[in-house]
PDB file of C-alpha atoms in Angstrom:
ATOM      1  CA  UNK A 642       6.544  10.969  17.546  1.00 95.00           C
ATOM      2  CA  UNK A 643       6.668  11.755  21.371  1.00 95.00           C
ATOM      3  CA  UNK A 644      10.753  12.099  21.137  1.00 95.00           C
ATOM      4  CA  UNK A 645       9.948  14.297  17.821  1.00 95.00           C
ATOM      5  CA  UNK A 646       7.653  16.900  20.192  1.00 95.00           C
ATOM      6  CA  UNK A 647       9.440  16.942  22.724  1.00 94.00           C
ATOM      7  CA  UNK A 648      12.386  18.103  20.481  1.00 94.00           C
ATOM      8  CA  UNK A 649      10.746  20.873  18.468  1.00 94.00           C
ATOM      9  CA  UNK A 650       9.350  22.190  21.789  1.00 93.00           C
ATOM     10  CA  UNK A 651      12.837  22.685  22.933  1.00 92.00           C
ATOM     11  CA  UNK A 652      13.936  23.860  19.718  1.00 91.00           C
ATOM     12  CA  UNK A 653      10.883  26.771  20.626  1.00 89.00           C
ATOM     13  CA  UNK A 654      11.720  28.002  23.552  1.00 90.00           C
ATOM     14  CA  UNK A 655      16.096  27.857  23.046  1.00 85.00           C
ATOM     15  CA  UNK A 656      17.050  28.581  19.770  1.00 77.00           C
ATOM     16  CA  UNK A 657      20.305  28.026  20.093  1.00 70.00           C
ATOM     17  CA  UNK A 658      20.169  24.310  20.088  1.00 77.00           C
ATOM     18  CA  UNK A 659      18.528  23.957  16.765  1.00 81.00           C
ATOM     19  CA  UNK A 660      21.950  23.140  15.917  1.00 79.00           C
ATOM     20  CA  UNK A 661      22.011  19.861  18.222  1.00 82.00           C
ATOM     21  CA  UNK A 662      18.531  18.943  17.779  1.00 88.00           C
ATOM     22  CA  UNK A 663      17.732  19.527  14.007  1.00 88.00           C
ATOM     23  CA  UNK A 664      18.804  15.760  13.207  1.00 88.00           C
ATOM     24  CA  UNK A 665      17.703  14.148  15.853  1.00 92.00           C
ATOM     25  CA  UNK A 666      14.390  15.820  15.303  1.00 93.00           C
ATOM     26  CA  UNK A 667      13.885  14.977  11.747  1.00 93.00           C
ATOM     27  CA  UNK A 668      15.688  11.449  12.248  1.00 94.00           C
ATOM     28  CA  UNK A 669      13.230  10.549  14.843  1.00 96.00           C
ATOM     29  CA  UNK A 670      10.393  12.182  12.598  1.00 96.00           C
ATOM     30  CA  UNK A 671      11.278  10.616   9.651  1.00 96.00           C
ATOM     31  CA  UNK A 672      11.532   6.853  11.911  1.00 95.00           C
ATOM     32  CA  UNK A 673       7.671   7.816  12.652  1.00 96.00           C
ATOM     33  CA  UNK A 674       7.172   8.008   9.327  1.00 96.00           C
ATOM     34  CA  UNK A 675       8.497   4.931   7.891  1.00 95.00           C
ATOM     35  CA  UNK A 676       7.388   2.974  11.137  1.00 95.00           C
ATOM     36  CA  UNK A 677       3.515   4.074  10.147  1.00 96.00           C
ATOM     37  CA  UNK A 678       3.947   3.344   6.757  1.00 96.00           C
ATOM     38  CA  UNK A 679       4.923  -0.062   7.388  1.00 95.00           C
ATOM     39  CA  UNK A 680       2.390  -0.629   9.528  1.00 95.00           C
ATOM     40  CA  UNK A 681      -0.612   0.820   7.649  1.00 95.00           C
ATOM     41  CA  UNK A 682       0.908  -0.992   4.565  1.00 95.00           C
ATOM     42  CA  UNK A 683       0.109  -4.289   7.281  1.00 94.00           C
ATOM     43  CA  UNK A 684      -3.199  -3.350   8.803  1.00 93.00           C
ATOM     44  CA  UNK A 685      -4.337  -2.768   4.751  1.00 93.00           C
ATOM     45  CA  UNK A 686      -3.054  -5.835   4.004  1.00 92.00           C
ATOM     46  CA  UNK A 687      -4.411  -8.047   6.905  1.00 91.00           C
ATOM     47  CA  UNK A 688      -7.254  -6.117   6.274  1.00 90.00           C
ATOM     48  CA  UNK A 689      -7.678  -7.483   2.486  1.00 89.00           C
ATOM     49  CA  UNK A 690      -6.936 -10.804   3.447  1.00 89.00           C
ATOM     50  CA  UNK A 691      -9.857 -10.701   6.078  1.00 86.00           C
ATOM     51  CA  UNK A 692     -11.884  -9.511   3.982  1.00 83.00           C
ATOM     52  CA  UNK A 693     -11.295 -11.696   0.704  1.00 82.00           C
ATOM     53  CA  UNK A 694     -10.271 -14.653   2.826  1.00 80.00           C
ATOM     54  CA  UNK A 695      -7.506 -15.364   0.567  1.00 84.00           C
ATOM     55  CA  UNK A 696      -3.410 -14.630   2.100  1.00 85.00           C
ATOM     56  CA  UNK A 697      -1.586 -11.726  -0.042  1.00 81.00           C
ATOM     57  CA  UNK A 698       1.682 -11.944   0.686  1.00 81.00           C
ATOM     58  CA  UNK A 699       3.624  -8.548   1.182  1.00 83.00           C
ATOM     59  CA  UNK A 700       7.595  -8.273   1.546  1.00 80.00           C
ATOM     60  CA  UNK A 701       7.858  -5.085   3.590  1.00 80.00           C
ATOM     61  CA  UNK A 702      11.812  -4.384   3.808  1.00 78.00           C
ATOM     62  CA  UNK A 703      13.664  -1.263   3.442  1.00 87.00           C
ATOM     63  CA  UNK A 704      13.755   1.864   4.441  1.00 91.00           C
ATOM     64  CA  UNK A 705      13.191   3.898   1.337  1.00 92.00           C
ATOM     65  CA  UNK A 706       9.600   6.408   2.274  1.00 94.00           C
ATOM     66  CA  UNK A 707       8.647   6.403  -1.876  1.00 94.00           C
ATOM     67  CA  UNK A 708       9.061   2.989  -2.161  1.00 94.00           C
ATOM     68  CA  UNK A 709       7.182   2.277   1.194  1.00 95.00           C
ATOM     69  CA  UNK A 710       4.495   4.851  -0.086  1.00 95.00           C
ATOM     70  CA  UNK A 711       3.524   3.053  -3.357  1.00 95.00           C
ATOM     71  CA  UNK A 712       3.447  -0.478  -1.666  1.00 94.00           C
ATOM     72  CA  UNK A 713       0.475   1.690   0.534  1.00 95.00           C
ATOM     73  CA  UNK A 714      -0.995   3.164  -2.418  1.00 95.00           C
ATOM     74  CA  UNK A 715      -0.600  -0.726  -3.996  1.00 93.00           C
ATOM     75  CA  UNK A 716      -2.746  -2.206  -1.670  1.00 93.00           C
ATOM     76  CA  UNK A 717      -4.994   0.490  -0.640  1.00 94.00           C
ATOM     77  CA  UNK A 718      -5.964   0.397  -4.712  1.00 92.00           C
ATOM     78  CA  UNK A 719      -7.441  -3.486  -4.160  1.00 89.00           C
ATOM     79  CA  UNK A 720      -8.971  -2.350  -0.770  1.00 89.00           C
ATOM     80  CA  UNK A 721     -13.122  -1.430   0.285  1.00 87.00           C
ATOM     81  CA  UNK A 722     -13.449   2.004  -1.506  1.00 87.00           C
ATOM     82  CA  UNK A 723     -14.101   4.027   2.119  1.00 87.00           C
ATOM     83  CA  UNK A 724     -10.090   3.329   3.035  1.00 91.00           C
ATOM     84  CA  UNK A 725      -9.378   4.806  -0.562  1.00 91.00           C
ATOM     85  CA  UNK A 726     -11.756   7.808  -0.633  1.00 91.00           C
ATOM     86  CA  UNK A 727      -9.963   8.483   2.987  1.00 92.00           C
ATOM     87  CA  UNK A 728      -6.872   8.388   1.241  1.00 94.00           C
ATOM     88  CA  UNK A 729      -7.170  10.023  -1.236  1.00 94.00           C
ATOM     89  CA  UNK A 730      -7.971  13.288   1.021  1.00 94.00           C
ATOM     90  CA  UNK A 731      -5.015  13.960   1.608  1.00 95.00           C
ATOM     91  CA  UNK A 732      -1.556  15.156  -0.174  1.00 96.00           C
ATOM     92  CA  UNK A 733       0.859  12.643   1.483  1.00 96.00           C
ATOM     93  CA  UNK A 734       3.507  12.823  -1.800  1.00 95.00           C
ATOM     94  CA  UNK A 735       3.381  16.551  -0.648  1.00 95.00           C
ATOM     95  CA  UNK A 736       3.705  16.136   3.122  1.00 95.00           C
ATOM     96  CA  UNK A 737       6.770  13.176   2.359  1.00 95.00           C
ATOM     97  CA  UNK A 738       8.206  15.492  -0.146  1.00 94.00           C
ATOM     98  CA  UNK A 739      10.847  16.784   2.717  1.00 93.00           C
ATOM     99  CA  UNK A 740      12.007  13.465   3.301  1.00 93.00           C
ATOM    100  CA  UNK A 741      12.344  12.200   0.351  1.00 92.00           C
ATOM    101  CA  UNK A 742      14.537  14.678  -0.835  1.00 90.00           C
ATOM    102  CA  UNK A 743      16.654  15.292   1.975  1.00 89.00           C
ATOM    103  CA  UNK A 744      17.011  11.769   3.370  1.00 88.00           C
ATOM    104  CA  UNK A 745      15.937   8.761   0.553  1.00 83.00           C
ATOM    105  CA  UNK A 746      18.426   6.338   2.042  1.00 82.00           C
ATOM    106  CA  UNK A 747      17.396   7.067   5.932  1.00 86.00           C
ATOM    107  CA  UNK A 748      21.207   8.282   6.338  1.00 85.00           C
ATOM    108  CA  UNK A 749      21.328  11.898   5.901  1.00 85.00           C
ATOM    109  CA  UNK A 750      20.047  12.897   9.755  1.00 86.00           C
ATOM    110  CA  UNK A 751      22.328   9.924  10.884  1.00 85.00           C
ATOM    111  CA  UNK A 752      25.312  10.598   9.817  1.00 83.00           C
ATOM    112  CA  UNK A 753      27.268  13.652   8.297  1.00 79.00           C
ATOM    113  CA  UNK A 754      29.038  11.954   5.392  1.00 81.00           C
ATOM    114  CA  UNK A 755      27.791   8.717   3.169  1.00 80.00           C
ATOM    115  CA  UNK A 756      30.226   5.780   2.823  1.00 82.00           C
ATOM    116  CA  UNK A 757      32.148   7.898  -0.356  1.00 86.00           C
ATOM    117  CA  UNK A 758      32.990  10.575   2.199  1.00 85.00           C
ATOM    118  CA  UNK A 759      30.453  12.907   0.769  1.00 84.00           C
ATOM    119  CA  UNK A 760      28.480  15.173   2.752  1.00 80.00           C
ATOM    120  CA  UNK A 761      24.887  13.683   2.461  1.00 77.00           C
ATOM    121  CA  UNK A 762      22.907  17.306   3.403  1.00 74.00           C
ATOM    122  CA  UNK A 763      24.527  19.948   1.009  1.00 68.00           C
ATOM    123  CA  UNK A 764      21.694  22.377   2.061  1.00 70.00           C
ATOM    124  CA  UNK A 765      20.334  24.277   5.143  1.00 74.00           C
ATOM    125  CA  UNK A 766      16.339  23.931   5.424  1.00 75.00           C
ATOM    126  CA  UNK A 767      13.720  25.785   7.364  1.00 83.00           C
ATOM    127  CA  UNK A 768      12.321  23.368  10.164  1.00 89.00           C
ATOM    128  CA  UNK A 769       8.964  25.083  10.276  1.00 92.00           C
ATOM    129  CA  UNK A 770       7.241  23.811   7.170  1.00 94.00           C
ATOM    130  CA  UNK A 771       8.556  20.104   7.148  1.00 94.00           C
ATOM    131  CA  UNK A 772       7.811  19.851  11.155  1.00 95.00           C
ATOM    132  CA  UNK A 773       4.048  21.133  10.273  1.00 95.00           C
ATOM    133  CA  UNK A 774       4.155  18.524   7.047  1.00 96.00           C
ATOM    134  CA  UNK A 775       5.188  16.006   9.207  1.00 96.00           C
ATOM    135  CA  UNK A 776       2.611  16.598  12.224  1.00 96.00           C
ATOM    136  CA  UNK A 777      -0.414  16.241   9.552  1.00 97.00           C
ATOM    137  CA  UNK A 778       1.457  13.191   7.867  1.00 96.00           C
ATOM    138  CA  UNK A 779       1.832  11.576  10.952  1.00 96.00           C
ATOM    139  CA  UNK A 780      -1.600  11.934  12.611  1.00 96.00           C
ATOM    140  CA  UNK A 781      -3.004  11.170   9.099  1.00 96.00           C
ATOM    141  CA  UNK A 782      -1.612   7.615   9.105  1.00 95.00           C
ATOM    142  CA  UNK A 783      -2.375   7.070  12.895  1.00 94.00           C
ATOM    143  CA  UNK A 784      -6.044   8.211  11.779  1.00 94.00           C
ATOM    144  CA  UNK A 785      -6.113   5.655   8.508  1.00 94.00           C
ATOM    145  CA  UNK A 786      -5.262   2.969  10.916  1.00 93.00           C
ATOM    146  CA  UNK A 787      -8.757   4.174  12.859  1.00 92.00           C
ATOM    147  CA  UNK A 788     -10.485   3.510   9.372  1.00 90.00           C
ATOM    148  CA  UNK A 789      -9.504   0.311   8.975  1.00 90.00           C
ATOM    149  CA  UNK A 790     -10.351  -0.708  12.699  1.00 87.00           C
ATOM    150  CA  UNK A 791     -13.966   0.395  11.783  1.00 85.00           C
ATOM    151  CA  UNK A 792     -14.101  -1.309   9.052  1.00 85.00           C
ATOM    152  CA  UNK A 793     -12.799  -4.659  10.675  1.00 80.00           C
ATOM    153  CA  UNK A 794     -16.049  -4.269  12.532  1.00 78.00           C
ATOM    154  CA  UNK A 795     -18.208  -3.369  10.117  1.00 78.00           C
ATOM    155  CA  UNK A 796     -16.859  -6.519   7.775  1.00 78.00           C
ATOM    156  CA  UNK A 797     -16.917  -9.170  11.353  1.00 76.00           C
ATOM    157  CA  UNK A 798     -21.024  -8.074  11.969  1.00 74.00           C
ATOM    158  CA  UNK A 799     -21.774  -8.419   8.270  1.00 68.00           C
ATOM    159  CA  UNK A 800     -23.266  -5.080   8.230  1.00 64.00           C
ATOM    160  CA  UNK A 801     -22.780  -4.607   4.396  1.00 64.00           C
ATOM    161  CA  UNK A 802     -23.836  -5.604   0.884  1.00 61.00           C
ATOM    162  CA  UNK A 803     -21.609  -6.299  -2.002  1.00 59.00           C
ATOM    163  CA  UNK A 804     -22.342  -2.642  -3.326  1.00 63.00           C
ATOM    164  CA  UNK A 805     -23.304  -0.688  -0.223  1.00 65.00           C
ATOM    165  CA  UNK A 806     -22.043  -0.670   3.136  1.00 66.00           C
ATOM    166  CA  UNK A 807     -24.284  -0.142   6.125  1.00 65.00           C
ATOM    167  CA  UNK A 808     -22.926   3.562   6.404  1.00 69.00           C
ATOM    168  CA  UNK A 809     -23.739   3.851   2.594  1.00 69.00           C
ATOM    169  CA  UNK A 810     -27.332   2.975   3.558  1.00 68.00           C
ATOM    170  CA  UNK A 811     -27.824   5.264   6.537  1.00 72.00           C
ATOM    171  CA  UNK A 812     -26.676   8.062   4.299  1.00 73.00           C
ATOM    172  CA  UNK A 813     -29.267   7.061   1.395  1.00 70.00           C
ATOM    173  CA  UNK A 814     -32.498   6.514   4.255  1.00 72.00           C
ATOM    174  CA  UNK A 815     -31.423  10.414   5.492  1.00 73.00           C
ATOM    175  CA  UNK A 816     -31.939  11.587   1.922  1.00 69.00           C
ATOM    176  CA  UNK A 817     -34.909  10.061   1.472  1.00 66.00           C
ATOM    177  CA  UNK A 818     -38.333  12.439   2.942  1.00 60.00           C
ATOM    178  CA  UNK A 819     -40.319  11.564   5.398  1.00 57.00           C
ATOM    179  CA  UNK A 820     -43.978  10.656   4.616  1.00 55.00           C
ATOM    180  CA  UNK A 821     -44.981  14.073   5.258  1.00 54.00           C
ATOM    181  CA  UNK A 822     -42.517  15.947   3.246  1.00 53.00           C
ATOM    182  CA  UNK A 823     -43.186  13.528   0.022  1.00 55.00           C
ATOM    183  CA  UNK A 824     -44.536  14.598  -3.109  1.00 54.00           C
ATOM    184  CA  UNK A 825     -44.017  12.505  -6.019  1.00 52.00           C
ATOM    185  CA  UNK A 826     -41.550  14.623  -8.561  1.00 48.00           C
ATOM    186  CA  UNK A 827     -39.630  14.862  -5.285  1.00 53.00           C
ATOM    187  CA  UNK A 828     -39.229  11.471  -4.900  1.00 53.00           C
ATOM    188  CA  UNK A 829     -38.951  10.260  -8.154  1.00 53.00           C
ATOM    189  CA  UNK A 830     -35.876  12.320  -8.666  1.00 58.00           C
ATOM    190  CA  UNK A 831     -34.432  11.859  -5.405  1.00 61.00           C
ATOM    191  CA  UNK A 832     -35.176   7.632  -6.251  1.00 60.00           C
ATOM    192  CA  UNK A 833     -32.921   8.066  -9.262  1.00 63.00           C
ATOM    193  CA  UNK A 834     -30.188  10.046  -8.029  1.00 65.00           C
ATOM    194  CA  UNK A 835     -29.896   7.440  -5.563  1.00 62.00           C
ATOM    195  CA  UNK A 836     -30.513   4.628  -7.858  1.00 63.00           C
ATOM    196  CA  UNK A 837     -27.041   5.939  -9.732  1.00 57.00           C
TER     197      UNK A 837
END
């Protein structure tokens, strides 16, 4: 990610070597990429196991971003709902889309032809919008990983319930009035709404 700002700053300020840099920018971008992916795709999974005390195993091989992608979205699904709701904020099919069309097999910013003699990119591209897709991708999986540490911490004090977690309950005691402020329809409807 570093090598990847470094390059698109230079890219900025001299033009001219977009040329040079445009591969090794999105090779090194789409690395960060994979590199998170396989990594959340562990801290979920460690995470699980933790949690359920039993071991999932995981084969995590490959280099293929849509295929790394739905082994995330695979084990965020059996996962404590907060890391899916987190998720699930964000577009990440979207952000990946640039990748995944321009480079499935992690070859196209490595090399000019495939193994057929072929030119893998047929196409010029715009660096703007994928290097902005990327940016939010990227700090977007560093930030998931921050979810699950919390979590880890949350699960090691026992701070939850098998339907509520202790955040869960601090949000439910701020609904609920104050002694002052209570009158009964009040609380009766606020009791339900919380009840559901």
């Amino acid at each position: 990610n570093e090598a990847v700002d470094v390059l698109f700053k230079e890219i900025e300020t001299n033009w001219g070597s977009i040329d040079f840099l445009v591969y090794p920018l999105f090779f090194c971008a789409r690395h960060s990429v994979e590199l998170q992916l396989k990594l959340l795709i562990s801290m979920v999974n460690e995470f699980n196991e933790y949690r359920d005390a039993k071991k999932n195993d995981i084969k995590l091989c490959g280099h293929n971003l849509d295929k790394l992608r739905k082994k995330l979205e695979e084990v965020i699904k059996k996962t404590d709902r907060r890391i899916r709701e987190e998720y699930e904020k964000v577009d990440v099919i979207s952000l990946q889309s640039f990748f995944d069309e321009s480079d499935p097999t992690s070859q196209s910013f490595r090399y000019v032809n495939d193994n057929n003699g072929e030119k893998l990119l047929k196409k010029s591209f715009n660096i703007l919008k994928p290097h902005s897709d990327y940016q939010i991708l990227f700090h977007f999986l560093e930030w998931m990983q921050e979810v699950i540490g919390e979590l880890y911490e949350e699960y090691d004090t026992k701070t939850y319930t098998n339907k509520l977690s202790r955040t869960d309950l601090e949000k439910i005691a701020k609904r609920l009035n104050t002694e002052k402020e209570c009158d009964c329809l009040t609380f009766l409807g606020e009791n339900k709404e919380i009840k559901n």
